[in-house]
Coordinates of C-alpha atoms in Angstrom, one line a residue:
M1 CA -15.5 -24.8 -15.8
A2 CA -14.4 -21.8 -13.6
L3 CA -15.2 -18.2 -15.1
R4 CA -11.9 -16.9 -16.6
A5 CA -11.0 -13.3 -16.9
G6 CA -9.2 -13.0 -20.1
L7 CA -7.6 -9.6 -22.2
K8 CA -9.2 -6.6 -21.2
C9 CA -11.1 -6.0 -24.8
F10 CA -14.7 -4.6 -25.7
M11 CA -17.3 -7.2 -26.2
G12 CA -20.5 -6.2 -27.7
S13 CA -22.9 -6.6 -24.7
G14 CA -21.2 -3.4 -23.0
L15 CA -18.6 -5.9 -21.0
I16 CA -14.7 -5.5 -21.1
W17 CA -12.2 -8.4 -19.9
R18 CA -9.2 -7.5 -18.2
R19 CA -5.5 -8.5 -18.8
P20 CA -3.6 -11.1 -17.5
G21 CA -2.0 -10.7 -14.1
F22 CA 1.6 -9.0 -14.3
R23 CA 3.8 -10.4 -11.7
T24 CA 7.4 -9.1 -10.6
L25 CA 9.6 -11.4 -8.7
C26 CA 12.6 -11.7 -6.6
V27 CA 14.8 -8.7 -5.5
T28 CA 18.2 -7.3 -5.6
S29 CA 20.7 -6.2 -3.3
R30 CA 21.4 -2.8 -3.3
R31 CA 24.5 -0.9 -4.8
D32 CA 26.8 2.0 -3.8
A33 CA 25.2 5.0 -5.3
A34 CA 28.6 6.3 -6.3
N35 CA 30.0 2.8 -7.7
S36 CA 26.6 1.8 -9.8
A37 CA 24.5 5.2 -10.2
R38 CA 26.1 6.4 -13.1
S39 CA 28.9 5.8 -15.5
H40 CA 31.6 7.9 -16.7
E41 CA 29.9 8.6 -20.4
D42 CA 26.5 9.5 -18.8
R43 CA 28.9 12.4 -16.9
K44 CA 30.3 13.1 -20.6
T45 CA 26.6 13.6 -22.2
Q46 CA 25.0 15.5 -19.9
D47 CA 25.8 19.3 -18.8
L48 CA 25.6 18.8 -15.2
S49 CA 26.6 22.4 -14.1
S50 CA 24.7 24.0 -16.5
F51 CA 22.5 27.4 -15.1
A52 CA 24.5 27.2 -12.2
I53 CA 27.3 28.8 -9.8
R54 CA 29.8 25.8 -10.1
S55 CA 31.7 24.3 -12.8
H56 CA 32.0 20.6 -11.7
T57 CA 30.3 18.5 -9.8
C58 CA 31.8 16.7 -6.8
G59 CA 31.9 13.2 -8.7
E60 CA 33.3 14.1 -11.7
L61 CA 36.8 15.6 -11.8
C62 CA 39.8 12.9 -12.3
L63 CA 43.7 13.6 -13.5
A64 CA 42.4 14.6 -17.1
H65 CA 41.6 18.0 -15.0
V66 CA 44.6 18.2 -13.2
G67 CA 45.4 22.1 -13.4
Q68 CA 42.1 23.9 -14.2
E69 CA 40.3 26.3 -12.1
V70 CA 36.9 24.6 -10.5
T71 CA 34.2 25.7 -8.8
L72 CA 32.2 23.3 -6.5
C73 CA 29.4 23.3 -3.9
G74 CA 28.2 20.6 -1.8
W75 CA 27.9 19.6 1.9
L76 CA 31.1 19.3 4.1
Q77 CA 30.9 15.4 5.1
Y78 CA 34.0 15.2 6.4
R79 CA 36.8 17.5 8.2
R80 CA 40.6 16.2 9.3
H81 CA 42.8 18.4 10.9
D82 CA 41.4 21.3 9.6
K83 CA 43.6 20.5 6.3
F84 CA 41.4 18.3 4.5
L85 CA 37.9 18.3 4.1
V86 CA 35.5 16.2 2.2
L87 CA 33.1 18.0 0.0
R88 CA 29.5 15.4 -1.1
D89 CA 27.0 16.2 -3.7
F90 CA 24.5 14.3 -5.4
H91 CA 27.7 13.0 -7.9
G92 CA 29.8 12.1 -5.4
L93 CA 33.3 13.3 -2.8
T94 CA 35.7 15.5 -4.2
Q95 CA 38.7 16.0 -1.2
I96 CA 39.7 19.5 -0.6
I97 CA 43.0 20.3 0.9
L98 CA 43.8 23.7 2.2
P99 CA 47.3 25.1 2.0
P100 CA 49.5 25.8 4.5
D101 CA 50.2 29.0 3.0
E102 CA 50.2 32.2 5.5
H103 CA 48.3 34.5 2.8
V104 CA 45.3 32.0 3.2
S105 CA 45.4 31.0 6.5
H106 CA 41.8 32.9 7.1
L107 CA 40.8 29.2 5.3
H108 CA 41.9 27.3 8.0
D109 CA 39.9 29.5 10.7
L110 CA 36.9 29.8 8.5
V111 CA 36.5 26.2 8.3
S112 CA 37.9 25.4 11.5
D113 CA 34.1 25.2 13.6
V114 CA 31.8 24.9 10.7
P115 CA 29.4 22.4 11.5
L116 CA 29.4 19.2 9.3
E117 CA 26.7 18.9 6.6
S118 CA 27.0 22.9 5.9
V119 CA 26.6 23.8 2.7
L120 CA 30.1 25.3 0.8
L121 CA 31.5 26.6 -2.1
V122 CA 35.0 25.8 -2.9
K123 CA 37.0 27.5 -5.4
G124 CA 40.7 25.9 -6.0
A125 CA 42.9 24.4 -8.7
V126 CA 43.0 20.2 -9.3
I127 CA 45.7 18.6 -8.4
P128 CA 47.3 15.3 -8.1
R129 CA 47.2 13.6 -4.8
P130 CA 50.8 12.7 -4.0
S131 CA 51.8 9.1 -4.7
G132 CA 50.7 6.8 -2.2
Q133 CA 48.1 8.6 -1.1
E134 CA 45.2 7.8 -4.0
N135 CA 42.0 6.6 -3.0
P136 CA 40.8 3.7 -5.5
N137 CA 37.5 3.7 -3.7
M138 CA 36.8 7.0 -5.0
P139 CA 35.9 7.9 -8.4
T140 CA 37.8 11.4 -7.8
G141 CA 40.3 9.6 -5.8
A142 CA 43.4 10.6 -8.0
I143 CA 43.0 14.0 -7.3
E144 CA 41.9 16.9 -4.9
I145 CA 41.6 20.7 -4.9
Q146 CA 44.0 23.3 -3.1
A147 CA 41.5 25.3 -2.1
K148 CA 41.6 29.2 -2.5
Q149 CA 38.4 30.4 -1.5
V150 CA 35.7 28.4 0.8
H151 CA 32.4 30.6 1.3
I152 CA 30.0 29.3 3.7
L153 CA 26.5 29.5 2.0
N154 CA 24.3 27.6 5.2
P155 CA 25.9 26.5 8.0
C156 CA 24.0 23.2 9.6
K157 CA 22.5 23.4 12.8
K158 CA 23.0 19.9 15.2
L159 CA 21.6 17.1 13.4
P160 CA 18.8 14.2 14.8
F161 CA 21.2 11.9 12.7
E162 CA 24.6 11.8 11.1
I163 CA 24.1 11.0 7.6
K164 CA 26.0 8.1 7.5
E165 CA 25.2 4.5 5.6
S166 CA 26.6 2.9 9.0
V167 CA 24.6 4.9 11.5
K168 CA 21.3 3.0 12.1
K169 CA 18.1 4.8 12.6
S170 CA 15.0 4.4 13.1
E171 CA 11.9 4.4 9.9
S172 CA 10.0 7.0 12.0
L173 CA 13.4 9.4 12.7
R174 CA 14.0 8.9 9.2
M175 CA 10.4 10.0 7.8
Q176 CA 10.4 12.5 10.1
Y177 CA 13.4 14.2 8.6
R178 CA 12.7 12.7 4.9
Y179 CA 14.7 15.8 3.6
L180 CA 17.7 14.5 5.4
D181 CA 17.2 11.1 4.7
I182 CA 17.3 11.5 1.2
R183 CA 20.8 13.0 1.2
S184 CA 22.3 9.3 1.9
A185 CA 23.8 7.7 -1.0
H186 CA 21.1 4.8 -1.5
L187 CA 18.1 6.9 -1.6
Q188 CA 20.1 9.1 -4.2
Y189 CA 20.9 6.6 -6.1
N190 CA 17.2 5.0 -5.6
L191 CA 15.3 8.1 -6.8
R192 CA 17.4 8.7 -9.5
L193 CA 17.0 4.7 -10.9
R194 CA 13.5 5.6 -10.7
S195 CA 13.6 8.9 -12.8
T196 CA 15.7 7.3 -15.2
M197 CA 13.7 4.5 -15.9
V198 CA 10.2 6.7 -16.0
M199 CA 12.4 8.5 -19.1
K200 CA 13.5 5.7 -20.6
M201 CA 9.5 4.1 -20.5
R202 CA 8.6 7.6 -21.8
E203 CA 11.1 7.3 -25.0
Y204 CA 9.8 3.9 -25.6
L205 CA 5.9 4.2 -25.9
C206 CA 5.9 7.8 -26.9
N207 CA 9.4 8.4 -29.7
Q208 CA 9.2 4.6 -30.6
H209 CA 5.2 3.4 -30.8
G210 CA 3.3 6.4 -31.1
F211 CA 2.1 6.6 -27.5
V212 CA 0.4 9.7 -26.4
D213 CA 0.7 10.8 -22.2
V214 CA -3.0 11.8 -21.3
E215 CA -2.9 13.5 -17.7
T216 CA -6.5 12.2 -16.5
P217 CA -8.6 13.3 -13.3
T218 CA -7.7 12.6 -9.6
L219 CA -11.4 13.9 -8.4
F220 CA -13.6 11.6 -9.7
K221 CA -17.0 9.4 -8.7
R222 CA -17.0 6.6 -6.1
T223 CA -16.5 3.0 -8.3
P224 CA -17.5 -0.4 -6.8
G225 CA -15.2 -2.8 -6.2
G226 CA -11.4 -3.1 -4.7
A227 CA -10.1 -1.4 -1.9
K228 CA -11.7 2.1 -0.1
E229 CA -11.5 5.0 -1.9
F230 CA -10.7 8.4 -0.3
V231 CA -13.3 10.7 -0.6
V232 CA -13.0 14.5 -0.8
P233 CA -15.7 17.4 0.6
T234 CA -17.4 19.5 -1.6
Q235 CA -19.2 22.6 -1.5
E236 CA -22.2 21.2 -2.7
H237 CA -24.5 19.6 0.0
G238 CA -24.0 15.7 0.7
K239 CA -22.1 15.4 -2.4
F240 CA -18.5 13.9 -2.9
Y241 CA -15.7 13.7 -5.0
S242 CA -13.9 10.4 -4.8
L243 CA -10.3 9.8 -5.3
P244 CA -9.4 7.4 -8.8
Q245 CA -7.7 4.1 -7.3
S246 CA -6.8 3.7 -10.6
P247 CA -7.0 5.5 -14.4
Q248 CA -8.8 1.9 -15.3
Q249 CA -11.9 4.3 -16.5
F250 CA -10.4 7.1 -18.0
K251 CA -8.4 5.1 -20.2
Q252 CA -10.8 3.2 -22.0
L253 CA -12.8 5.7 -22.3
L254 CA -9.8 7.7 -24.7
M255 CA -9.7 4.1 -26.5
V256 CA -13.6 4.8 -27.3
G257 CA -12.5 8.5 -27.9
G258 CA -10.3 7.0 -30.5
M259 CA -6.8 8.0 -28.6
D260 CA -5.3 4.6 -29.9
R261 CA -2.4 4.5 -27.5
Y262 CA -2.7 6.0 -24.3
F263 CA 0.0 6.0 -20.9
Q264 CA 0.3 8.0 -18.0
V265 CA 3.0 7.9 -15.3
A266 CA -0.4 8.0 -13.0
R267 CA -1.1 8.9 -9.6
C268 CA -3.4 6.5 -7.7
Y269 CA -5.3 6.6 -4.3
R270 CA -6.8 4.0 -1.7
D271 CA -7.4 4.5 1.7
E272 CA -6.0 2.2 3.6
G273 CA -2.8 1.2 5.6
S274 CA 0.5 1.2 4.5
R275 CA 2.3 -2.3 4.0
P276 CA 6.0 -2.8 2.6
D277 CA 4.5 -3.4 -1.1
R278 CA 1.8 -0.5 -0.3
Q279 CA 0.5 3.0 0.8
P280 CA -2.3 5.0 0.3
E281 CA -1.0 7.0 -2.6
F282 CA 1.2 4.8 -5.3
T283 CA 2.3 5.4 -8.9
Q284 CA 1.4 3.5 -11.9
V285 CA 2.5 3.4 -15.1
D286 CA -0.6 2.8 -17.0
I287 CA -0.8 1.5 -20.1
E288 CA -3.9 0.8 -22.8
M289 CA -4.1 0.3 -26.8
S290 CA -6.3 -0.2 -29.2
F291 CA -6.7 -3.0 -31.7
V292 CA -4.7 -5.1 -30.0
D293 CA -4.6 -8.7 -28.3
Q294 CA -3.3 -10.3 -25.5
L295 CA 0.4 -11.4 -26.7
G296 CA 0.6 -8.0 -27.9
I297 CA 0.3 -6.3 -24.7
Q298 CA 2.9 -9.2 -23.1
R299 CA 5.3 -8.2 -26.2
L300 CA 4.6 -4.0 -25.5
V301 CA 5.4 -5.0 -21.8
E302 CA 8.5 -7.0 -22.1
G303 CA 10.2 -4.8 -24.5
L304 CA 9.2 -1.6 -22.2
L305 CA 11.0 -3.3 -19.7
R306 CA 14.1 -4.3 -21.6
Y307 CA 14.5 -1.1 -23.1
S308 CA 14.3 1.0 -19.7
W309 CA 16.3 -2.2 -17.5
P310 CA 19.1 -0.9 -16.1
E311 CA 22.6 -2.3 -17.3
E312 CA 23.7 -3.0 -14.1
K313 CA 21.5 -5.3 -13.1
G314 CA 21.8 -7.9 -15.9
S315 CA 19.5 -8.9 -19.1
L316 CA 16.0 -9.8 -19.1
P317 CA 14.9 -13.1 -20.7
D318 CA 13.6 -12.7 -23.8
P319 CA 10.0 -13.5 -23.7
F320 CA 9.2 -13.6 -20.5
P321 CA 7.7 -17.1 -19.2
V322 CA 4.1 -17.8 -19.2
M323 CA 2.4 -19.6 -16.1
T324 CA -1.6 -20.2 -15.4
Y325 CA -3.2 -18.8 -12.4
A326 CA -4.4 -22.5 -11.2
E327 CA -0.8 -23.7 -11.9
A328 CA 0.7 -20.9 -9.9
M329 CA -2.1 -21.7 -7.0
S330 CA -1.4 -25.1 -7.2
S331 CA 2.2 -25.3 -6.8
Y332 CA 3.1 -22.1 -5.1
G333 CA 0.2 -21.2 -3.4
V334 CA -0.1 -17.3 -4.6
D335 CA -0.9 -15.9 -7.6
K336 CA 2.9 -14.1 -7.6
P337 CA 4.6 -17.0 -7.4
D338 CA 8.3 -16.5 -6.6
T339 CA 10.4 -19.0 -8.6
R340 CA 13.7 -18.2 -7.6
F341 CA 13.8 -22.0 -5.6
Q342 CA 12.3 -25.0 -5.9
M343 CA 9.9 -26.4 -3.0
K344 CA 7.1 -26.6 -4.6
I345 CA 3.7 -27.8 -3.6
T346 CA 3.2 -31.2 -4.8
D347 CA -0.3 -33.0 -4.7
V348 CA -0.2 -36.4 -2.4
T349 CA -4.0 -36.8 -2.0
S350 CA -3.9 -40.3 -3.1
Q351 CA -0.7 -41.5 -1.1
M352 CA -3.1 -39.8 2.2
K353 CA -6.3 -41.2 1.1
T354 CA -5.8 -44.0 3.2
V355 CA -4.7 -42.2 6.4
Q356 CA -6.9 -42.9 9.4
L357 CA -6.3 -39.3 10.4
Q358 CA -10.1 -38.0 11.1
F359 CA -9.2 -34.3 9.7
V360 CA -7.4 -36.0 7.0
Q361 CA -10.5 -37.9 6.4
E362 CA -12.6 -35.4 6.8
A363 CA -11.0 -32.9 4.5
L364 CA -10.4 -35.6 1.5
G365 CA -14.5 -36.1 1.9
K366 CA -15.4 -33.2 0.8
A367 CA -15.6 -31.5 -2.3
H368 CA -12.5 -30.0 -4.1
G369 CA -10.6 -31.6 -1.1
C370 CA -6.9 -32.5 -1.5
A371 CA -3.6 -33.5 0.4
K372 CA -0.9 -31.2 -0.4
A373 CA 3.1 -31.5 0.7
I374 CA 6.1 -29.7 0.6
R375 CA 10.0 -31.0 0.5
V376 CA 12.2 -28.6 2.6
T377 CA 15.9 -29.9 1.4
E378 CA 17.8 -30.6 4.7
G379 CA 15.0 -29.2 6.6
A380 CA 15.5 -31.4 9.3
K381 CA 18.6 -29.8 10.0
Y382 CA 17.7 -26.0 10.1
L383 CA 14.1 -25.5 10.9
T384 CA 12.4 -27.5 14.2
G385 CA 11.2 -26.9 17.8
K386 CA 10.5 -24.0 18.7
A387 CA 10.7 -21.8 15.3
L388 CA 9.0 -24.8 13.2
D389 CA 5.6 -24.6 15.7
V390 CA 5.4 -20.7 15.6
M391 CA 5.0 -21.3 11.5
L392 CA 3.0 -23.7 12.0
D393 CA 0.6 -21.9 15.0
M394 CA 0.8 -18.8 12.2
I395 CA -0.7 -20.7 9.7
W396 CA -3.6 -22.3 11.8
D397 CA -4.1 -18.5 13.4
Q398 CA -4.3 -17.5 9.3
Y399 CA -5.7 -19.9 7.3
K400 CA -7.0 -22.3 10.3
Q401 CA -5.1 -25.2 8.1
E402 CA -3.9 -28.0 10.0
V403 CA -0.2 -28.7 8.6
I404 CA 1.8 -32.2 9.9
A405 CA 5.3 -32.2 9.7
V406 CA 7.2 -34.9 9.3
V407 CA 11.5 -34.6 10.2
V408 CA 13.5 -37.5 8.0
R409 CA 16.2 -38.4 10.7
P410 CA 20.0 -39.4 8.7
D411 CA 18.9 -42.8 9.1
G412 CA 15.8 -42.5 6.7
S413 CA 13.7 -43.1 9.8
W414 CA 10.3 -40.8 10.0
K415 CA 9.6 -38.8 13.6
S416 CA 6.5 -37.5 13.0
L417 CA 2.8 -38.1 14.2
L418 CA 1.9 -39.3 11.0
R419 CA 4.0 -42.3 11.7
N420 CA 1.7 -44.0 13.6
Y421 CA -0.8 -44.1 10.8
L422 CA 1.2 -44.9 7.5
S423 CA 2.8 -48.4 7.0
E424 CA 6.6 -48.4 5.8
D425 CA 5.0 -49.2 2.0
Q426 CA 3.1 -46.0 2.5
Q427 CA 5.6 -44.0 3.9
K428 CA 8.0 -45.0 0.9
D429 CA 5.0 -44.2 -1.3
L430 CA 5.0 -40.7 0.4
A431 CA 8.6 -40.3 0.3
G432 CA 8.9 -41.2 -3.4
A433 CA 6.1 -38.6 -4.3
T434 CA 7.5 -36.2 -2.8
G435 CA 11.3 -37.1 -3.1
A436 CA 12.1 -36.4 0.7
K437 CA 15.6 -38.2 1.7
A438 CA 17.2 -38.2 4.8
E439 CA 17.4 -34.5 6.8
D440 CA 14.5 -33.5 4.8
L441 CA 11.3 -31.9 6.3
L442 CA 8.2 -32.8 4.5
L443 CA 5.0 -30.7 5.8
L444 CA 1.7 -31.7 4.7
A445 CA -1.7 -30.0 4.8
A446 CA -5.2 -31.7 4.0
G447 CA -8.1 -29.4 3.2
Q448 CA -9.8 -27.3 0.7
H449 CA -7.7 -27.0 -2.4
D450 CA -7.7 -23.2 -2.2
T451 CA -7.0 -23.1 1.7
A452 CA -4.5 -25.9 1.5
C453 CA -2.5 -24.3 -1.4
A454 CA -2.2 -20.7 -0.1
A455 CA -1.5 -22.0 3.8
L456 CA 1.7 -24.3 2.1
G457 CA 2.5 -21.2 -0.2
K458 CA 2.8 -18.7 2.6
L459 CA 4.7 -21.5 4.7
R460 CA 7.2 -22.0 1.7
L461 CA 8.3 -18.5 1.9
E462 CA 8.1 -17.9 5.7
V463 CA 10.4 -21.6 5.7
A464 CA 12.7 -19.8 2.8
S465 CA 13.3 -16.7 4.4
H466 CA 14.4 -19.3 8.1
L467 CA 16.7 -21.5 5.9
E468 CA 18.6 -17.9 4.5
E469 CA 18.9 -16.7 8.1
C470 CA 20.8 -19.7 9.4
G471 CA 23.1 -18.9 5.9
V472 CA 21.2 -21.5 3.6
S473 CA 22.2 -20.1 -0.3
L474 CA 18.5 -20.5 -1.6
R475 CA 17.5 -17.3 -3.3
E476 CA 20.0 -15.3 -6.0
P477 CA 19.7 -11.9 -4.5
N478 CA 20.8 -10.4 -7.9
A479 CA 18.3 -12.5 -10.0
F480 CA 15.6 -11.6 -11.5
H481 CA 12.4 -14.0 -12.5
F482 CA 10.0 -12.2 -14.7
L483 CA 7.0 -14.3 -15.5
W484 CA 3.4 -13.3 -16.8
V485 CA 0.5 -15.2 -14.7
V486 CA -2.3 -15.4 -17.0
D487 CA -6.4 -16.9 -16.9
F488 CA -7.0 -15.2 -13.6
P489 CA -10.6 -16.4 -12.6
L490 CA -12.8 -13.8 -13.3
F491 CA -14.7 -13.8 -9.8
L492 CA -13.8 -15.2 -6.6
P493 CA -16.0 -15.6 -3.2
K494 CA -15.8 -12.6 -0.8
E495 CA -13.3 -13.4 2.3
D496 CA -16.6 -12.3 4.7
K497 CA -19.4 -13.6 2.6
A498 CA -18.2 -16.7 0.9
E499 CA -21.3 -17.3 -0.9
E500 CA -21.3 -14.0 -2.7
L501 CA -19.0 -13.3 -5.7
E502 CA -16.4 -9.9 -5.9
S503 CA -14.0 -9.2 -9.0
A504 CA -11.0 -10.9 -8.6
H505 CA -8.7 -8.2 -9.0
H506 CA -11.3 -5.1 -10.3
P507 CA -14.9 -4.9 -11.6
F508 CA -13.9 -3.3 -15.0
T509 CA -13.0 -7.1 -16.8
A510 CA -15.2 -9.4 -19.1
P511 CA -14.6 -13.1 -19.4
H512 CA -12.1 -15.1 -21.4
P513 CA -13.7 -15.8 -25.0
E514 CA -14.1 -19.6 -24.4
D515 CA -15.9 -19.1 -21.2
L516 CA -18.1 -16.2 -22.2
E517 CA -21.5 -18.3 -22.2
L518 CA -20.6 -19.6 -18.4
L519 CA -21.2 -15.1 -17.3
H520 CA -25.2 -15.7 -17.4
T521 CA -25.7 -19.2 -16.1
D522 CA -23.1 -18.7 -13.6
P523 CA -22.0 -15.7 -12.0
A524 CA -24.8 -13.7 -9.4
K525 CA -25.7 -10.2 -11.2
E526 CA -23.8 -7.3 -10.4
D527 CA -25.3 -3.1 -9.9
V528 CA -24.0 -1.8 -12.7
G529 CA -25.4 1.7 -11.9
L530 CA -22.3 3.4 -10.6
L531 CA -20.5 2.4 -14.1
S532 CA -23.5 3.7 -16.6
H533 CA -21.4 6.2 -18.0
L534 CA -18.3 3.8 -19.2
L535 CA -21.4 0.7 -20.4
E536 CA -23.0 3.2 -22.6
A537 CA -19.5 4.7 -23.8
L538 CA -18.8 0.8 -24.8
D539 CA -22.2 0.8 -26.8
L540 CA -21.1 4.0 -29.1
G541 CA -18.5 2.3 -30.9
A542 CA -15.6 1.1 -28.8
P543 CA -12.7 -0.4 -30.7
P544 CA -11.3 -3.8 -29.3
H545 CA -8.7 -3.1 -26.4
G546 CA -6.3 -4.3 -23.9
G547 CA -4.0 -2.5 -21.4
I548 CA -2.1 -3.0 -17.9
A549 CA -0.9 -0.6 -15.1
L550 CA 2.6 -1.4 -13.6
G551 CA 3.2 -1.0 -10.3
L552 CA 6.0 1.4 -10.8
D553 CA 6.9 1.9 -7.0
R554 CA 7.2 -2.0 -6.4
L555 CA 9.0 -2.7 -9.8
I556 CA 11.8 -0.2 -8.7
A557 CA 11.6 -1.5 -4.8
T558 CA 12.2 -5.3 -6.8
I559 CA 15.0 -3.8 -8.9
V560 CA 17.3 -2.1 -5.7
G561 CA 16.6 -4.7 -3.4
A562 CA 14.7 -2.2 -1.0
A563 CA 13.0 -4.3 2.0
S564 CA 9.6 -1.8 1.3
I565 CA 8.6 1.0 -1.4
R566 CA 9.1 4.0 1.2
D567 CA 12.5 3.5 0.1
V568 CA 12.0 4.2 -3.7
I569 CA 9.5 7.2 -3.0
A570 CA 10.8 10.4 -1.7
F571 CA 8.4 11.3 0.1
P572 CA 6.5 8.5 1.3
K573 CA 3.8 7.5 4.3
S574 CA 4.3 5.7 7.7
F575 CA 2.2 2.3 8.5
R576 CA -0.4 3.4 9.4
G577 CA -0.7 6.5 6.4
H578 CA 0.9 9.3 7.7
D579 CA 3.5 11.8 6.6
L580 CA 5.9 12.1 9.7
M581 CA 7.7 15.3 8.4
S582 CA 4.4 17.2 7.9
N583 CA 2.1 15.7 10.7
A584 CA -0.2 15.0 8.3
P585 CA -3.6 14.2 8.2
D586 CA -4.1 16.9 10.6
F587 CA -7.2 17.8 12.3
V588 CA -9.6 20.5 10.6
S589 CA -11.7 23.0 12.4
A590 CA -15.5 23.2 13.0
E591 CA -15.1 26.8 10.9
E592 CA -13.2 25.5 8.3
L593 CA -15.8 22.5 8.0
Q594 CA -18.6 24.9 7.7
P595 CA -18.5 25.5 4.0
Y596 CA -18.5 21.6 3.1
H597 CA -21.4 20.4 5.5
I598 CA -19.4 18.3 7.6
Q599 CA -19.5 18.0 11.0
V600 CA -17.1 16.0 13.6
T601 CA -18.8 13.9 15.9
P602 CA -17.3 13.0 19.2
N603 CA -15.7 9.4 19.1
K604 CA -17.8 6.7 20.8

């Protein structure tokens, strides 16, 4: 029986046990900021020009404003015939017309040479556009501003790239000039949606459920487990701070202190390279409650997401589906399954027992040996030859797992090495177990259970992406399939030392109540020296408590359909963890390092 992790809660022994895993699945396509970022009702309830020199934004004027004198500020997006200008700000676009009157001829001269992306102030009257010249694709497309004054607040030098969605820019160039990239419609939308959701989360937690927003230190001490931490030198010889990977210990100590309900939009740090879904610094919505059980945490988070969820993205299920870790790994090969499409992993151990292939027999003869398969519906049409070989080679390189492909021809016959080792009846049994039909593709793996499932789980996602590139409609891009994954193992073997154990997610956990007795008979003993302050606190009247931390960057990226969390972070890091705009990290001189008792040695 594997030792499982439960909801984090204080136990009398000074141990704590962990929340079930929360996984956000599915992605959705981006929406244009002007069409979906703000509704007309939102604009009516906000004073968007308070304390500013403008009277209105560039996205709010309509026929109801005709005849009014207005002042707009923004960036020059477009110019035509030295007569028409398009002014842009964070709310939208407004067309400006320069009248032909001689008394304003200086305006034509003024704007004829002003570069695009210069910052302008325009004063004028709102007039309706001539009949037939309206632009239904612009919220302000029914009106234009007849300019009376134009002031150049700041002319723009030559840009490194055009501020247009249609102009492709390399990611390194975008990050080097991030302050220009932020002017783009999709980044404006992403960052504003993020702000709106965080505000709604605060309202839900503080105003509706009595949570207290508490800031915790970002200078702390090294803690065991998880990713590498950043260290911060001090002027005390040999002593360093560490930047916390999360506020995990602090939020539990707040429960010991009787804070009862805590949350924080917390900055967290891990000294590791960036990926599409992670970077060295990131943000969590960190939550902890006293006197709570697993169901209470689940219902809180579901309510939080439903309350803060953007209306234009549809509704969320109530309640969220629940899946065990064992089911997720067995059926999807990963603890964060994408349930938007089928292609689940099927157990075919009994059908493969008599296959006289050496590696199959060796795999099934070992403890936890099994045979698993994936059926790719009509996969024979889209996935054969080199494309399939590349995927299978990738699986071998990453998992050292052999995968056999079976192509089911239109007449139902098989094209596969496996055909030579199976009778017709055995082929029918395998086809029946997997549901394989004409023009399908079967992918089979025999090996240790966890490895075979993980390999097929990775292959499942690769195949899905390839099919979609071929035009197959597989995953609904605007669908969101949230679910809970529960009953994670408390420990897993270390990747580099399989005979040793490490925490499955982090060390601040305790076992599932039903597995508590296994703690003293199965897992190896861990060093608790670095956690003595926490363990001491847990023995001094700690209430039962539980919590969770939602990855805010990943959540927002999922909602807006971003390929990377860098598209929902204002100033992200590169894949190497660098800030290309400021060139950080940078060198520090030996003189500046001296007070910290640090000396940089040359690379060998």
